[in-house]
Amino acid sequence: MDGNGRWARRRFMPRFFGHKQGVDALVRAVDAFADRGVQYLTVFAFSSENWKRPSEEVTGLMSLVLVAVSKYLTKMASDGVRIRIIGDRTAVSDKLRKAWEQAETMTQHNTRITLAVAFNYGGRWDVVQACRQALALGLDPQQLDENWLAQHMALSFAPDPDLFIRTGGEMRISNFLLWQTAYSELFFSDCLWPDFGEADIEAALSAYARRDRRFGGLNADAAKPEGH
Ligand code: IPE
Ligand code: MG
């Protein structure tokens, strides 16, 4: 969800205003994706590297999450959204940890869409924390395979993403779901996140529908013998 700061700057407003609008854009997007049959939506809200931002911005983002939970949790819960948080929770405040737990508990039986919020998350952190679990369990090296790791990574409750969308014009993964996006289709949009709406969602999903996914194999045409 990139582009909040630029969105605000264009309006001569502080960056925080852009983040605030970004939360509203997320709430709308969850609904719009769910209406189109998307069952899992994972959003990158705060990366392991975002601590490098000025402390006012970091503090602002933390308090914004608390505000967002108190403002939207009831609505999301009654709209059928199951909320899961992925990331390193040890570094966030007790207050925030409690808010996450409340959001997860309150929505655990919902089935319309699963919203996974990546917070203090990094793709490299995720691989390392899964490996640490293996070591802590004293796993035999032969037992450690792709399947085992996938089952111990933060997004183990969801299938690998079909589509990866980045807004804000940059064409980078920036340490998001590195392991899980091995075969995801990538879609980059110049739209700044607070502006990301129904038309952008349609554009992303229709681009996805035109992709030919082969997962390293051949497509149906190429697989046919010569002359058929
Ligand atoms: C993304 O918007 C939101 C977070 C990382 C929380 P940015 O803050 O990166 O916005 P730009 O890239 O400066 O416009
Ligand atoms: Mg950015």
mmCIF file with all atom_site columns, C-alpha atoms in Angstrom, residues 13-98:
data_model
loop_
_atom_site.group_PDB
_atom_site.id
_atom_site.type_symbol
_atom_site.label_atom_id
_atom_site.label_alt_id
_atom_site.label_comp_id
_atom_site.label_asym_id
_atom_site.label_entity_id
_atom_site.label_seq_id
_atom_site.pdbx_PDB_ins_code
_atom_site.Cartn_x
_atom_site.Cartn_y
_atom_site.Cartn_z
_atom_site.occupancy
_atom_site.B_iso_or_equiv
_atom_site.pdbx_formal_charge
_atom_site.auth_seq_id
_atom_site.auth_comp_id
_atom_site.auth_asym_id
_atom_site.auth_atom_id
_atom_site.pdbx_PDB_model_num
ATOM 1  C CA . MET A 1 13 ? -0.873  18.131  3.875  1.00 0.00 ? 13 MET A CA 1
ATOM 2  C CA . PRO A 1 14 ? 1.312   16.263  6.402  1.00 0.00 ? 14 PRO A CA 1
ATOM 3  C CA . ARG A 1 15 ? 2.229   12.650  5.586  1.00 0.00 ? 15 ARG A CA 1
ATOM 4  C CA . PHE A 1 16 ? 0.071   11.445  8.467  1.00 0.00 ? 16 PHE A CA 1
ATOM 5  C CA . PHE A 1 17 ? -3.006  12.677  6.616  1.00 0.00 ? 17 PHE A CA 1
ATOM 6  C CA . GLY A 1 18 ? -2.069  10.385  3.737  1.00 0.00 ? 18 GLY A CA 1
ATOM 7  C CA . HIS A 1 19 ? -1.742  7.402   6.081  1.00 0.00 ? 19 HIS A CA 1
ATOM 8  C CA . LYS A 1 20 ? -5.117  8.217   7.567  1.00 0.00 ? 20 LYS A CA 1
ATOM 9  C CA . GLN A 1 21 ? -6.705  8.244   4.112  1.00 0.00 ? 21 GLN A CA 1
ATOM 10 C CA . GLY A 1 22 ? -4.811  5.033   3.415  1.00 0.00 ? 22 GLY A CA 1
ATOM 11 C CA . VAL A 1 23 ? -6.714  3.257   6.186  1.00 0.00 ? 23 VAL A CA 1
ATOM 12 C CA . ASP A 1 24 ? -10.023 4.304   4.630  1.00 0.00 ? 24 ASP A CA 1
ATOM 13 C CA . ALA A 1 25 ? -8.808  3.101   1.227  1.00 0.00 ? 25 ALA A CA 1
ATOM 14 C CA . LEU A 1 26 ? -7.973  -0.258  2.802  1.00 0.00 ? 26 LEU A CA 1
ATOM 15 C CA . VAL A 1 27 ? -11.412 -0.644  4.355  1.00 0.00 ? 27 VAL A CA 1
ATOM 16 C CA . ARG A 1 28 ? -13.003 0.070   0.949  1.00 0.00 ? 28 ARG A CA 1
ATOM 17 C CA . ALA A 1 29 ? -10.600 -2.268  -0.846 1.00 0.00 ? 29 ALA A CA 1
ATOM 18 C CA . VAL A 1 30 ? -11.338 -5.190  1.495  1.00 0.00 ? 30 VAL A CA 1
ATOM 19 C CA . ASP A 1 31 ? -15.013 -4.887  0.641  1.00 0.00 ? 31 ASP A CA 1
ATOM 20 C CA . ALA A 1 32 ? -14.403 -4.488  -3.091 1.00 0.00 ? 32 ALA A CA 1
ATOM 21 C CA . PHE A 1 33 ? -12.068 -7.497  -3.281 1.00 0.00 ? 33 PHE A CA 1
ATOM 22 C CA . ALA A 1 34 ? -14.462 -9.603  -1.207 1.00 0.00 ? 34 ALA A CA 1
ATOM 23 C CA . ASP A 1 35 ? -17.355 -8.649  -3.512 1.00 0.00 ? 35 ASP A CA 1
ATOM 24 C CA . ARG A 1 36 ? -15.292 -9.937  -6.438 1.00 0.00 ? 36 ARG A CA 1
ATOM 25 C CA . GLY A 1 37 ? -14.734 -13.298 -4.810 1.00 0.00 ? 37 GLY A CA 1
ATOM 26 C CA . VAL A 1 38 ? -11.203 -12.781 -3.499 1.00 0.00 ? 38 VAL A CA 1
ATOM 27 C CA . GLN A 1 39 ? -10.874 -14.958 -0.395 1.00 0.00 ? 39 GLN A CA 1
ATOM 28 C CA . TYR A 1 40 ? -7.490  -13.840 0.912  1.00 0.00 ? 40 TYR A CA 1
ATOM 29 C CA . LEU A 1 41 ? -6.099  -10.323 0.875  1.00 0.00 ? 41 LEU A CA 1
ATOM 30 C CA . THR A 1 42 ? -2.726  -9.673  2.490  1.00 0.00 ? 42 THR A CA 1
ATOM 31 C CA . VAL A 1 43 ? -1.611  -6.079  2.870  1.00 0.00 ? 43 VAL A CA 1
ATOM 32 C CA . PHE A 1 44 ? 1.791   -4.677  3.738  1.00 0.00 ? 44 PHE A CA 1
ATOM 33 C CA . ALA A 1 45 ? 1.061   -2.103  6.429  1.00 0.00 ? 45 ALA A CA 1
ATOM 34 C CA . PHE A 1 46 ? 4.422   -1.749  8.195  1.00 0.00 ? 46 PHE A CA 1
ATOM 35 C CA . SER A 1 47 ? 7.674   -3.395  7.224  1.00 0.00 ? 47 SER A CA 1
ATOM 36 C CA . SER A 1 48 ? 10.568  -4.527  9.393  1.00 0.00 ? 48 SER A CA 1
ATOM 37 C CA . GLU A 1 49 ? 12.459  -1.652  7.759  1.00 0.00 ? 49 GLU A CA 1
ATOM 38 C CA . ASN A 1 50 ? 9.855   1.068   8.396  1.00 0.00 ? 50 ASN A CA 1
ATOM 39 C CA . TRP A 1 51 ? 11.357  1.631   11.882 1.00 0.00 ? 51 TRP A CA 1
ATOM 40 C CA . LYS A 1 52 ? 14.010  3.650   10.025 1.00 0.00 ? 52 LYS A CA 1
ATOM 41 C CA . ARG A 1 53 ? 11.452  6.397   9.401  1.00 0.00 ? 53 ARG A CA 1
ATOM 42 C CA . PRO A 1 54 ? 11.453  9.499   11.605 1.00 0.00 ? 54 PRO A CA 1
ATOM 43 C CA . SER A 1 55 ? 10.168  8.636   15.072 1.00 0.00 ? 55 SER A CA 1
ATOM 44 C CA . GLU A 1 56 ? 7.136   10.965  14.729 1.00 0.00 ? 56 GLU A CA 1
ATOM 45 C CA . GLU A 1 57 ? 6.018   9.041   11.674 1.00 0.00 ? 57 GLU A CA 1
ATOM 46 C CA . VAL A 1 58 ? 6.528   5.661   13.373 1.00 0.00 ? 58 VAL A CA 1
ATOM 47 C CA . THR A 1 59 ? 4.604   6.813   16.448 1.00 0.00 ? 59 THR A CA 1
ATOM 48 C CA . GLY A 1 60 ? 1.900   8.257   14.212 1.00 0.00 ? 60 GLY A CA 1
ATOM 49 C CA . LEU A 1 61 ? 1.520   4.964   12.355 1.00 0.00 ? 61 LEU A CA 1
ATOM 50 C CA . MET A 1 62 ? 1.287   2.981   15.614 1.00 0.00 ? 62 MET A CA 1
ATOM 51 C CA . SER A 1 63 ? -1.406  5.248   17.005 1.00 0.00 ? 63 SER A CA 1
ATOM 52 C CA . LEU A 1 64 ? -3.226  5.187   13.674 1.00 0.00 ? 64 LEU A CA 1
ATOM 53 C CA . VAL A 1 65 ? -3.526  1.406   13.920 1.00 0.00 ? 65 VAL A CA 1
ATOM 54 C CA . LEU A 1 66 ? -5.167  1.716   17.335 1.00 0.00 ? 66 LEU A CA 1
ATOM 55 C CA . VAL A 1 67 ? -7.557  4.343   15.990 1.00 0.00 ? 67 VAL A CA 1
ATOM 56 C CA . ALA A 1 68 ? -8.310  2.202   12.930 1.00 0.00 ? 68 ALA A CA 1
ATOM 57 C CA . VAL A 1 69 ? -9.062  -0.858  15.057 1.00 0.00 ? 69 VAL A CA 1
ATOM 58 C CA . SER A 1 70 ? -11.439 1.062   17.295 1.00 0.00 ? 70 SER A CA 1
ATOM 59 C CA . LYS A 1 71 ? -13.081 2.789   14.336 1.00 0.00 ? 71 LYS A CA 1
ATOM 60 C CA . TYR A 1 72 ? -13.481 -0.164  11.949 1.00 0.00 ? 72 TYR A CA 1
ATOM 61 C CA . LEU A 1 73 ? -13.227 -3.460  13.817 1.00 0.00 ? 73 LEU A CA 1
ATOM 62 C CA . THR A 1 74 ? -16.948 -3.766  14.568 1.00 0.00 ? 74 THR A CA 1
ATOM 63 C CA . LYS A 1 75 ? -17.869 -2.973  10.974 1.00 0.00 ? 75 LYS A CA 1
ATOM 64 C CA . MET A 1 76 ? -15.350 -5.418  9.530  1.00 0.00 ? 76 MET A CA 1
ATOM 65 C CA . ALA A 1 77 ? -16.425 -8.112  11.963 1.00 0.00 ? 77 ALA A CA 1
ATOM 66 C CA . SER A 1 78 ? -20.058 -7.747  10.922 1.00 0.00 ? 78 SER A CA 1
ATOM 67 C CA . ASP A 1 79 ? -19.060 -7.584  7.224  1.00 0.00 ? 79 ASP A CA 1
ATOM 68 C CA . GLY A 1 80 ? -17.651 -11.121 7.455  1.00 0.00 ? 80 GLY A CA 1
ATOM 69 C CA . VAL A 1 81 ? -13.959 -10.206 7.430  1.00 0.00 ? 81 VAL A CA 1
ATOM 70 C CA . ARG A 1 82 ? -11.560 -12.543 9.240  1.00 0.00 ? 82 ARG A CA 1
ATOM 71 C CA . ILE A 1 83 ? -8.526  -10.561 10.390 1.00 0.00 ? 83 ILE A CA 1
ATOM 72 C CA . ARG A 1 84 ? -5.086  -12.088 10.891 1.00 0.00 ? 84 ARG A CA 1
ATOM 73 C CA . ILE A 1 85 ? -1.879  -10.251 11.710 1.00 0.00 ? 85 ILE A CA 1
ATOM 74 C CA . ILE A 1 86 ? 1.439   -11.493 10.366 1.00 0.00 ? 86 ILE A CA 1
ATOM 75 C CA . GLY A 1 87 ? 4.797   -10.177 11.538 1.00 0.00 ? 87 GLY A CA 1
ATOM 76 C CA . ASP A 1 88 ? 6.990   -9.891  14.595 1.00 0.00 ? 88 ASP A CA 1
ATOM 77 C CA . ARG A 1 89 ? 4.734   -8.887  17.464 1.00 0.00 ? 89 ARG A CA 1
ATOM 78 C CA . THR A 1 90 ? 7.467   -8.837  20.067 1.00 0.00 ? 90 THR A CA 1
ATOM 79 C CA . ALA A 1 91 ? 8.558   -5.316  19.100 1.00 0.00 ? 91 ALA A CA 1
ATOM 80 C CA . VAL A 1 92 ? 5.159   -3.599  19.247 1.00 0.00 ? 92 VAL A CA 1
ATOM 81 C CA . SER A 1 93 ? 3.541   -2.083  22.325 1.00 0.00 ? 93 SER A CA 1
ATOM 82 C CA . ASP A 1 94 ? 1.313   -4.110  24.671 1.00 0.00 ? 94 ASP A CA 1
ATOM 83 C CA . LYS A 1 95 ? -1.587  -1.911  23.661 1.00 0.00 ? 95 LYS A CA 1
ATOM 84 C CA . LEU A 1 96 ? -1.118  -2.702  19.989 1.00 0.00 ? 96 LEU A CA 1
ATOM 85 C CA . ARG A 1 97 ? -0.616  -6.403  20.673 1.00 0.00 ? 97 ARG A CA 1
ATOM 86 C CA . LYS A 1 98 ? -3.880  -6.448  22.592 1.00 0.00 ? 98 LYS A CA 1
#
